[in-house]
Short mmCIF file of N, CA and C in Angstrom, two decimals:
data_model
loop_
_atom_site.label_atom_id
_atom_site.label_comp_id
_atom_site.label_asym_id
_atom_site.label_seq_id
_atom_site.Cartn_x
_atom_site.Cartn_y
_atom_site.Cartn_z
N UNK A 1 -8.92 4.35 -17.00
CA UNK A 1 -8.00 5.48 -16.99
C UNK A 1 -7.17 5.52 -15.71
N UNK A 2 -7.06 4.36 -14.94
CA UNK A 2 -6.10 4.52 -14.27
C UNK A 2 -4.50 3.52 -14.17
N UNK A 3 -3.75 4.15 -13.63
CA UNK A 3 -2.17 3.16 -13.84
C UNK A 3 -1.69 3.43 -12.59
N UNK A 4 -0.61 2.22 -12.03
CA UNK A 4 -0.12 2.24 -10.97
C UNK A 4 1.37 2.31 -11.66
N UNK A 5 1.99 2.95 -11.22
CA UNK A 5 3.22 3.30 -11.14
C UNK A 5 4.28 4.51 -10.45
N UNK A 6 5.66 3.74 -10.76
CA UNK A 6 6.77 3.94 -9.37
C UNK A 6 7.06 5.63 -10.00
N UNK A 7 7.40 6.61 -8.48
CA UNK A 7 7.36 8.19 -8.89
C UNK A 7 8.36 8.31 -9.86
N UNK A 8 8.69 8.80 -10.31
CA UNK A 8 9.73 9.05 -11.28
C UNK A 8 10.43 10.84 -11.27
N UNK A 9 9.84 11.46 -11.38
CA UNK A 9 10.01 12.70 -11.11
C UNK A 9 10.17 13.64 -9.79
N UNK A 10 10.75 14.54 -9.25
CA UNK A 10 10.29 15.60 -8.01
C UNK A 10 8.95 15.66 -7.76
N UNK A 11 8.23 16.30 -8.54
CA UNK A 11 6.87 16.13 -8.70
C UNK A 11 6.32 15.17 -7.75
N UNK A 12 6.03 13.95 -8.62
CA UNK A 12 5.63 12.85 -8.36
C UNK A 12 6.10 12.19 -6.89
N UNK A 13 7.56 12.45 -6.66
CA UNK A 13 7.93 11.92 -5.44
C UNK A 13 7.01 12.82 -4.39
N UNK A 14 6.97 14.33 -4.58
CA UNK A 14 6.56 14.86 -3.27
C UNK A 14 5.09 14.65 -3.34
N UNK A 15 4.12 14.35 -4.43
CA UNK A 15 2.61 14.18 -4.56
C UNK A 15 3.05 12.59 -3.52
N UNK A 16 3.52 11.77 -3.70
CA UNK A 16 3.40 10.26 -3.24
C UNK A 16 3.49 10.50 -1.46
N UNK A 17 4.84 11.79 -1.28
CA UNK A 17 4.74 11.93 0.20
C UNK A 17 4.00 12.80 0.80
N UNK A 18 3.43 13.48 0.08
CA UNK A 18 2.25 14.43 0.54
C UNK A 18 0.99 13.49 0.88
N UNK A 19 0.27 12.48 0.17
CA UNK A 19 -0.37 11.32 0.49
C UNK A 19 -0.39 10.66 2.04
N UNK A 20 0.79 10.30 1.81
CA UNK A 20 1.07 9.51 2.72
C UNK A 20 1.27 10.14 4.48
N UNK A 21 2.32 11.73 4.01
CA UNK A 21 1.96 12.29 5.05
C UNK A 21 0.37 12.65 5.95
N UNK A 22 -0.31 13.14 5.26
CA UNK A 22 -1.66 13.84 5.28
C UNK A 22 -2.34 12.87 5.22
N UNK A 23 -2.64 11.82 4.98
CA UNK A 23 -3.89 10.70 4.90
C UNK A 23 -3.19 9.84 6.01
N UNK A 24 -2.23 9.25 5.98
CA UNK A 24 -1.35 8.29 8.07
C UNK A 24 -0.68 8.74 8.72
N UNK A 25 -0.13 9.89 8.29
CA UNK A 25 0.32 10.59 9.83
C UNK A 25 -1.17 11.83 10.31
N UNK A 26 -0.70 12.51 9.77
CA UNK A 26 -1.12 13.97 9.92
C UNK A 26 -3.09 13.57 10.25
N UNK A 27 -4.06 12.81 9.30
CA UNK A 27 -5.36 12.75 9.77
C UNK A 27 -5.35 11.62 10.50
N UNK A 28 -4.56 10.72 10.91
CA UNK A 28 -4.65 9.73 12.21
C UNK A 28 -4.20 10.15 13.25
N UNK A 29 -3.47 11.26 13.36
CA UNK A 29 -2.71 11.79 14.29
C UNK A 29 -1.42 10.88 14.86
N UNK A 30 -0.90 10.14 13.73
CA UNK A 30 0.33 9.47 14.14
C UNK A 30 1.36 9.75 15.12
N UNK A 31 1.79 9.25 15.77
CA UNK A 31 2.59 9.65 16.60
C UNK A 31 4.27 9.84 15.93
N UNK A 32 5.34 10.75 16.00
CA UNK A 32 6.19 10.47 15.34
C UNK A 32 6.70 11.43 13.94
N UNK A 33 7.28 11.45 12.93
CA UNK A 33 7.48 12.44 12.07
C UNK A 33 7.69 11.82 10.98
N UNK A 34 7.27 12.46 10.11
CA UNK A 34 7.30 11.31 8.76
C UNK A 34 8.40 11.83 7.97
N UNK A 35 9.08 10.49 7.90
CA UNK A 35 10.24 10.80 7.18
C UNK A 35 10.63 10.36 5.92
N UNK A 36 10.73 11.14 4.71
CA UNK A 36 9.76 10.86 3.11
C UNK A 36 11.45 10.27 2.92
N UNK A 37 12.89 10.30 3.98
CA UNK A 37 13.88 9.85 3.17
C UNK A 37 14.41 8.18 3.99
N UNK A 38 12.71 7.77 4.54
CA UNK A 38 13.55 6.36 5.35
C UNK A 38 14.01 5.54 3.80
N UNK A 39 15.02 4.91 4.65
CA UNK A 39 16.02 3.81 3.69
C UNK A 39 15.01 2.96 3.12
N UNK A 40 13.77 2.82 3.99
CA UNK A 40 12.96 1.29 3.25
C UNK A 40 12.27 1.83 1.95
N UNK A 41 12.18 3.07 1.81
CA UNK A 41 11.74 3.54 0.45
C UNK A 41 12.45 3.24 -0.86
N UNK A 42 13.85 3.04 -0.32
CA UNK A 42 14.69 2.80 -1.51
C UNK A 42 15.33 1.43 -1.26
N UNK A 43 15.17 0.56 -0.40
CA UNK A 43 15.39 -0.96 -0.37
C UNK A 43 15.01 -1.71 -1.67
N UNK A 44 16.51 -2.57 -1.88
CA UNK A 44 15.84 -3.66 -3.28
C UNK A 44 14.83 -4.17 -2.92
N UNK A 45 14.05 -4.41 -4.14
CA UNK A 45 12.90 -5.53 -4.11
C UNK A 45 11.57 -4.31 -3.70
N UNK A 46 11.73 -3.25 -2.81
CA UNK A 46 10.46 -2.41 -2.40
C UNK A 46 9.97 -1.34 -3.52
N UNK A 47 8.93 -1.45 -3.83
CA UNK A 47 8.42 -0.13 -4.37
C UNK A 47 7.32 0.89 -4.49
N UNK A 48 8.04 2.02 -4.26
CA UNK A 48 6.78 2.97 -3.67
C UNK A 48 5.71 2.89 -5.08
N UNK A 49 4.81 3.17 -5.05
CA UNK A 49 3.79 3.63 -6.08
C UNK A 49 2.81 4.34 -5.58
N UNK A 50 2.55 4.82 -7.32
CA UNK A 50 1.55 6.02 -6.79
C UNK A 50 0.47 5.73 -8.00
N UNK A 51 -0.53 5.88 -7.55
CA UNK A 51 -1.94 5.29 -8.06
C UNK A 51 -2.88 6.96 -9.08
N UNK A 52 -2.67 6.24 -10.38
CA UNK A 52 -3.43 7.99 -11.11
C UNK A 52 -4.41 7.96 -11.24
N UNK A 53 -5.67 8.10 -11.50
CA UNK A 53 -6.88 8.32 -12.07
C UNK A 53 -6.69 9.74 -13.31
N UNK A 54 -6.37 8.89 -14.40
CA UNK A 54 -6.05 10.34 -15.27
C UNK A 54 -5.20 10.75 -15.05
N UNK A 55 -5.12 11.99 -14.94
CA UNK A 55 -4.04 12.73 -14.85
C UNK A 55 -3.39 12.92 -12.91
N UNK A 56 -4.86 12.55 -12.29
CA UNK A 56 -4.38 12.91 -10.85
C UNK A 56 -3.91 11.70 -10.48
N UNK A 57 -3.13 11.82 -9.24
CA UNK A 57 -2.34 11.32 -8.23
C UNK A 57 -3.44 11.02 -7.43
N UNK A 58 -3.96 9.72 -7.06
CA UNK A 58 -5.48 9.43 -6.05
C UNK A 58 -4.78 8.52 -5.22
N UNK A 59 -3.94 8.19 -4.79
CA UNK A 59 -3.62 6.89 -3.50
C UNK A 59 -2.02 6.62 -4.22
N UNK A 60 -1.79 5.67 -2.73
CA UNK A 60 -0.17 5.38 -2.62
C UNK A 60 0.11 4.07 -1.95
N UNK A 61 0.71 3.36 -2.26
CA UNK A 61 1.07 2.00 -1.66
C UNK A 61 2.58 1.64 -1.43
N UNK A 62 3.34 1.06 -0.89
CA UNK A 62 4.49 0.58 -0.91
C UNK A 62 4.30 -0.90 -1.78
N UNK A 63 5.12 -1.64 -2.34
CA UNK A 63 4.70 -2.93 -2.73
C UNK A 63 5.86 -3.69 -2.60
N UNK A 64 6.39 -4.41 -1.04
CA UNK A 64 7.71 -5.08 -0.91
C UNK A 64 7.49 -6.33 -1.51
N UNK A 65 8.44 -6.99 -2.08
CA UNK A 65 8.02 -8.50 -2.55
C UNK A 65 9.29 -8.62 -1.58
N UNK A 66 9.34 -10.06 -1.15
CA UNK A 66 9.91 -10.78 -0.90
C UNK A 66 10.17 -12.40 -1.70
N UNK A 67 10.47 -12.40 -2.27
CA UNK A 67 10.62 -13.25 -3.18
C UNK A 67 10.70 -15.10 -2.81
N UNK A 68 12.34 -14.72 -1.43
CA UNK A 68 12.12 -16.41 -0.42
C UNK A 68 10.62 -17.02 -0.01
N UNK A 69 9.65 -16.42 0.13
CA UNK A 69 8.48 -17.06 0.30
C UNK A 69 7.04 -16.13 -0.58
N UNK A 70 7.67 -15.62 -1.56
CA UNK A 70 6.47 -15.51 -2.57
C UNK A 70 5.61 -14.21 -1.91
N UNK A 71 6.06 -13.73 -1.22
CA UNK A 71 4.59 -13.35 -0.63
C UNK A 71 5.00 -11.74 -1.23
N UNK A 72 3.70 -10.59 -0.49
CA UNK A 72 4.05 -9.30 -1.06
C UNK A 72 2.99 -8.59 0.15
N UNK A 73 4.29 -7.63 0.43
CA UNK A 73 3.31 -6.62 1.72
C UNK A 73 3.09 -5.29 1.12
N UNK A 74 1.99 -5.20 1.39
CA UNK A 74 1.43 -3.89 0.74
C UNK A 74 1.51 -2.84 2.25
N UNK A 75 2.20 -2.01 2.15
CA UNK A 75 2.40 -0.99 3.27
C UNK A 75 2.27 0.26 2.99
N UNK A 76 1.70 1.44 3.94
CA UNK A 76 1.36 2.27 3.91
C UNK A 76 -0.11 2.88 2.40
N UNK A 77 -0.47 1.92 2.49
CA UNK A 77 -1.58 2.34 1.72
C UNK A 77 -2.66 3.50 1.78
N UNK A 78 -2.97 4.28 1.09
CA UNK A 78 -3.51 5.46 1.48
C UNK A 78 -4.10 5.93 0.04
N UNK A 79 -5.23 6.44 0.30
CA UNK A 79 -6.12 7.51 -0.91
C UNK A 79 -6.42 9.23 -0.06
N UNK A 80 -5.68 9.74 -1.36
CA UNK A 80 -5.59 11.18 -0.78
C UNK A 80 -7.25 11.54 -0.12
N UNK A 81 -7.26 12.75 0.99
CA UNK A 81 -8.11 13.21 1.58
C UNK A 81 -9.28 13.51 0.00
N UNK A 82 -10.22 13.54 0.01
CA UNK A 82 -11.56 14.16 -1.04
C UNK A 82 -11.19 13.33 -2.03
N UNK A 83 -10.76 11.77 -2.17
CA UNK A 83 -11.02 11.12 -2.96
C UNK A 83 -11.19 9.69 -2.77
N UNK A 84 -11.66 9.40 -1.16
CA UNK A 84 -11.78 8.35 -0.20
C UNK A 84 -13.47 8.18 -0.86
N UNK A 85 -13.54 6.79 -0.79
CA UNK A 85 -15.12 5.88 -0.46
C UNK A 85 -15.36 6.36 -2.35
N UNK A 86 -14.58 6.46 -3.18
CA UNK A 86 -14.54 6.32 -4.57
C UNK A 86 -14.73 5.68 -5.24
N UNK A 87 -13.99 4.21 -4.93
CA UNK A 87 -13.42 3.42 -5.85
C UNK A 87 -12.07 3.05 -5.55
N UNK A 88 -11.43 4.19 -5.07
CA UNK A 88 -9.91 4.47 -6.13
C UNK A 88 -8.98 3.15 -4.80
N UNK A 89 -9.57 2.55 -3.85
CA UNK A 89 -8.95 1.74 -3.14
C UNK A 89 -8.85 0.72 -3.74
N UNK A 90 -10.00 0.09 -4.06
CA UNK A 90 -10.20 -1.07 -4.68
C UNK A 90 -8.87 -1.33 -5.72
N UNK A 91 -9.28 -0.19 -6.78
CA UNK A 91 -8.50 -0.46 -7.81
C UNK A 91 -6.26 -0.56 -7.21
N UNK A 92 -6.61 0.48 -6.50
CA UNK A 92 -5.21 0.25 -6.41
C UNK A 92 -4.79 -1.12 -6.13
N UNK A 93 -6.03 -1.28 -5.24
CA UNK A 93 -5.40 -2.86 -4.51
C UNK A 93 -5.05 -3.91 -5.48
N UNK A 94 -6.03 -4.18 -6.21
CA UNK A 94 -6.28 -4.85 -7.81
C UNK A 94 -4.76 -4.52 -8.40
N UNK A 95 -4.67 -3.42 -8.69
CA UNK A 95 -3.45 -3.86 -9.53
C UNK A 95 -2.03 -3.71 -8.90
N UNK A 96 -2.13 -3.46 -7.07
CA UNK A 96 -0.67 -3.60 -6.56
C UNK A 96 -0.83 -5.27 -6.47
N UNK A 97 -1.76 -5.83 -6.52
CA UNK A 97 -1.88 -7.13 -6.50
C UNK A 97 -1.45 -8.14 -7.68
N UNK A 98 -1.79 -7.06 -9.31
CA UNK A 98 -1.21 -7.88 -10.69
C UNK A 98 0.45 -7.79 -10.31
N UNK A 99 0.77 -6.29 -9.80
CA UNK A 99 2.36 -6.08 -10.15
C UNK A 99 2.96 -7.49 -9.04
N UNK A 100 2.49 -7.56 -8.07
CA UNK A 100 3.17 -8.22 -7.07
C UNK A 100 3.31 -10.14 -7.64
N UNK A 101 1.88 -10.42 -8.65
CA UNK A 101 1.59 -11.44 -9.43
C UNK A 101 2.68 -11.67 -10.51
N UNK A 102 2.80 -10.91 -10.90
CA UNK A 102 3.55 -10.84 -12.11
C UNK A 102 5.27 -10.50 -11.58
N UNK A 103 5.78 -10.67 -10.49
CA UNK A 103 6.74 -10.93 -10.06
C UNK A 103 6.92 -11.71 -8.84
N UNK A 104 6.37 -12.74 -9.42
CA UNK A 104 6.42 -14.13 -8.64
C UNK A 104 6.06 -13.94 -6.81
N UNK A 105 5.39 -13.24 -6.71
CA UNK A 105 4.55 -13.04 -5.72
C UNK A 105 3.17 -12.74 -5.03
N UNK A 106 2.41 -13.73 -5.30
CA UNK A 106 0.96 -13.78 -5.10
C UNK A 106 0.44 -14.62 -4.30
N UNK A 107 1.60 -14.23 -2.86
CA UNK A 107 0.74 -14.21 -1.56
C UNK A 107 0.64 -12.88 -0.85
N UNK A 108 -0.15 -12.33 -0.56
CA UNK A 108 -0.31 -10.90 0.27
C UNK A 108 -0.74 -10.60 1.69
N UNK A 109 -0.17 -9.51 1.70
CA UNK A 109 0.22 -9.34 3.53
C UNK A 109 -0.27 -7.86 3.20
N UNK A 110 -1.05 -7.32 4.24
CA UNK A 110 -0.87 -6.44 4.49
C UNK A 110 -1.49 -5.71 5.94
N UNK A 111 -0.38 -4.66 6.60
CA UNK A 111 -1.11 -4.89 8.20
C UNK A 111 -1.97 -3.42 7.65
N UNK A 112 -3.45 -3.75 8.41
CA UNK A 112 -4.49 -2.90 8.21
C UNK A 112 -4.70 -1.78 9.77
N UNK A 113 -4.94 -0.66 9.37
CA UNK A 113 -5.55 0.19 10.22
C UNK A 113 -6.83 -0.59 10.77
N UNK A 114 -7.26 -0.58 12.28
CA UNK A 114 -8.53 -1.59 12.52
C UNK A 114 -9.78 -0.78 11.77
N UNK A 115 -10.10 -0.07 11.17
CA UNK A 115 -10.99 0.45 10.08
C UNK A 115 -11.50 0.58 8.98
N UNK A 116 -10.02 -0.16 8.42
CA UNK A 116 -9.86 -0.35 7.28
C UNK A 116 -9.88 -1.77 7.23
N UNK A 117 -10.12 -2.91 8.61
CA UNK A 117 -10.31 -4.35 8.37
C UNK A 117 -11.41 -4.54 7.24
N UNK A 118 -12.71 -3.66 7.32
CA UNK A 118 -13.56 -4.22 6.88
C UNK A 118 -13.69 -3.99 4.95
N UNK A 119 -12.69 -3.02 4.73
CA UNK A 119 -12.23 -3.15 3.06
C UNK A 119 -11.51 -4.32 2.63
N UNK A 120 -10.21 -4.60 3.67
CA UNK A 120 -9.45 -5.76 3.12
C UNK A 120 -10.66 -6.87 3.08
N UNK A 121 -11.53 -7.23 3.92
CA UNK A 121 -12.16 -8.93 4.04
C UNK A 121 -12.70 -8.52 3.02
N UNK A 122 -13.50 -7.32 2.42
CA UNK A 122 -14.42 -7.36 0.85
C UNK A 122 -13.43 -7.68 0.20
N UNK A 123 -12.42 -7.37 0.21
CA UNK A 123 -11.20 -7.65 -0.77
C UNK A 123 -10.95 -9.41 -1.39
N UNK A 124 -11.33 -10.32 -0.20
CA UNK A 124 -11.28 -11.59 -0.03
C UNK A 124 -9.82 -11.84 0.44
N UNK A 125 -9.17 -10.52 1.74
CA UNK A 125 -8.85 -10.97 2.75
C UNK A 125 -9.03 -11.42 4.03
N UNK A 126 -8.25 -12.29 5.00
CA UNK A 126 -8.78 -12.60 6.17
C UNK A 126 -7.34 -11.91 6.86
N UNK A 127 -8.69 -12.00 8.24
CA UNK A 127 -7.21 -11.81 9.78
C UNK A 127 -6.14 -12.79 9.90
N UNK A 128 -5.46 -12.83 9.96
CA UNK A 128 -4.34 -13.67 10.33
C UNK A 128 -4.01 -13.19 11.82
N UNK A 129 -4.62 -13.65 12.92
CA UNK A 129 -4.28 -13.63 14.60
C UNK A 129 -3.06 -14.22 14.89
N UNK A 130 -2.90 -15.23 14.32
CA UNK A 130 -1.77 -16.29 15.11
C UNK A 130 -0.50 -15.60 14.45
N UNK A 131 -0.37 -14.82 13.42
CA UNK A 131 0.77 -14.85 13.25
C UNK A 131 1.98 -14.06 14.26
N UNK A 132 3.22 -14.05 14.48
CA UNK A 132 3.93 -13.51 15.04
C UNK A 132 4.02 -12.11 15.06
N UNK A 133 3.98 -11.81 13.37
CA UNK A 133 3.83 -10.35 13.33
C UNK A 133 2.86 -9.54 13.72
N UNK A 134 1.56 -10.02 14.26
CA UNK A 134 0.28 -9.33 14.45
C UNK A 134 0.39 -8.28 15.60
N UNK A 135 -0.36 -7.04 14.57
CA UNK A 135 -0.49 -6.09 16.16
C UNK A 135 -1.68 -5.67 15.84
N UNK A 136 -2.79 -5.83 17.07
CA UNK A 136 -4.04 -5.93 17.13
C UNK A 136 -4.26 -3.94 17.07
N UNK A 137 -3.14 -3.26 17.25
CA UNK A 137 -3.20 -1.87 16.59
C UNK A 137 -3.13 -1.59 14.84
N UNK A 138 -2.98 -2.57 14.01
CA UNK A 138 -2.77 -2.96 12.77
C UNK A 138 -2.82 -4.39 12.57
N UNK A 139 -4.01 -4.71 12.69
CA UNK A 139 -4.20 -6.53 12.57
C UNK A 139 -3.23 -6.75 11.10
N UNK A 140 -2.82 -8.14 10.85
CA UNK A 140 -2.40 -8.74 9.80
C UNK A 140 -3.62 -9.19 8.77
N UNK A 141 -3.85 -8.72 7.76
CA UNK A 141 -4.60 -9.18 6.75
C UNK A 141 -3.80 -9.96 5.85
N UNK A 142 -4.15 -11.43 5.67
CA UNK A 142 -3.24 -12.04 4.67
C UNK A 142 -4.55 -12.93 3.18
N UNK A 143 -3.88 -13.01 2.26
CA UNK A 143 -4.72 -13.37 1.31
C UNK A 143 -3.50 -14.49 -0.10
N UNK A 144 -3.99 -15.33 0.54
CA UNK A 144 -3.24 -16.69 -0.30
C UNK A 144 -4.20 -17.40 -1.06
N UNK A 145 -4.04 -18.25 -1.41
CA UNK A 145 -4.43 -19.51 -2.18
C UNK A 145 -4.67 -19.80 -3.64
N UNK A 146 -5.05 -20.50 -4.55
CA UNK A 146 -5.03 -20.93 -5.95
C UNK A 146 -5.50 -19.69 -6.16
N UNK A 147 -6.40 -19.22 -5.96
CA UNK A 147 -6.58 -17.92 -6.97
C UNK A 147 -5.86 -16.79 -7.12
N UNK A 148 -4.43 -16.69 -6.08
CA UNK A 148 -4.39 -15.33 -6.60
C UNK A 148 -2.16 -16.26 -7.32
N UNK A 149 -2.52 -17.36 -7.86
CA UNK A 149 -1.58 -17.88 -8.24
C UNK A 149 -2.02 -17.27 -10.11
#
């Protein structure tokens, strides 16, 4: 009973930024102001989603593909407050992972909160240190190879 898909409605848009506000800014104490109208929300190729269990709204992901090298960054990932250590991560990940598959992108990136390292490696991601983009405040988790082709 659950589906990943892009907001479509008022509704839905402000449940996706209410998430996102309140679970990475607001309970990390982000530095900064969250702004539900940055441009990268509506960039080709990016898409916000919002993760249901039923009827509720349980987590939120960005899902950029980049297409020149296949790959797909999963950004700002988040499961609303009182529905964390569920499940409901896993699954999102699982299927921001089919959508990103199923449009010719099934290599994955995604930079992790250092707390959240230890969900991505169950995931059967690793650190990626060397890469350029790495910030040891959000290590790079990357996850390639034949299987997720």
């Amino acid at each position: 009973s659950y589906r990943l898909s892009q907001p479509s409605t008022e509704v839905e848009w402000a449940l996706y930024h209410t998430i996102r506000r309140e679970v990475l800014w607001e309970a990390r104490r982000h530095q900064g102001v969250y702004n539900a109208n940055h441009p990268d929300e509506y960039a080709a190729d990016n898409y916000p989603m919002l993760l249901f269990h039923g009827e509720d709204a349980v987590g939120v992901v960005r899902i950029d593909l980049k297409r020149e090298t296949a790959e797909s960054v999963f950004r700002r990932v988040a499961i609303r407050i009182g529905e964390q250590r569920k499940g409901h991560g896993t699954v999102l990940m699982h299927l921001a992972e089919e959508f990103a598959k199923r449009n010719g992108c099934p290599n994955f990136v995604a930079n992790a909160a250092p707390d959240a390292v230890p969900f991505y490696l169950k995931l059967g991601y690793g650190l990626d240190p060397s890469s350029p983009e790495n910030d040891p405040r959000n290590p790079r988790m990357v996850k390639v190879g034949k299987d997720n082709r």
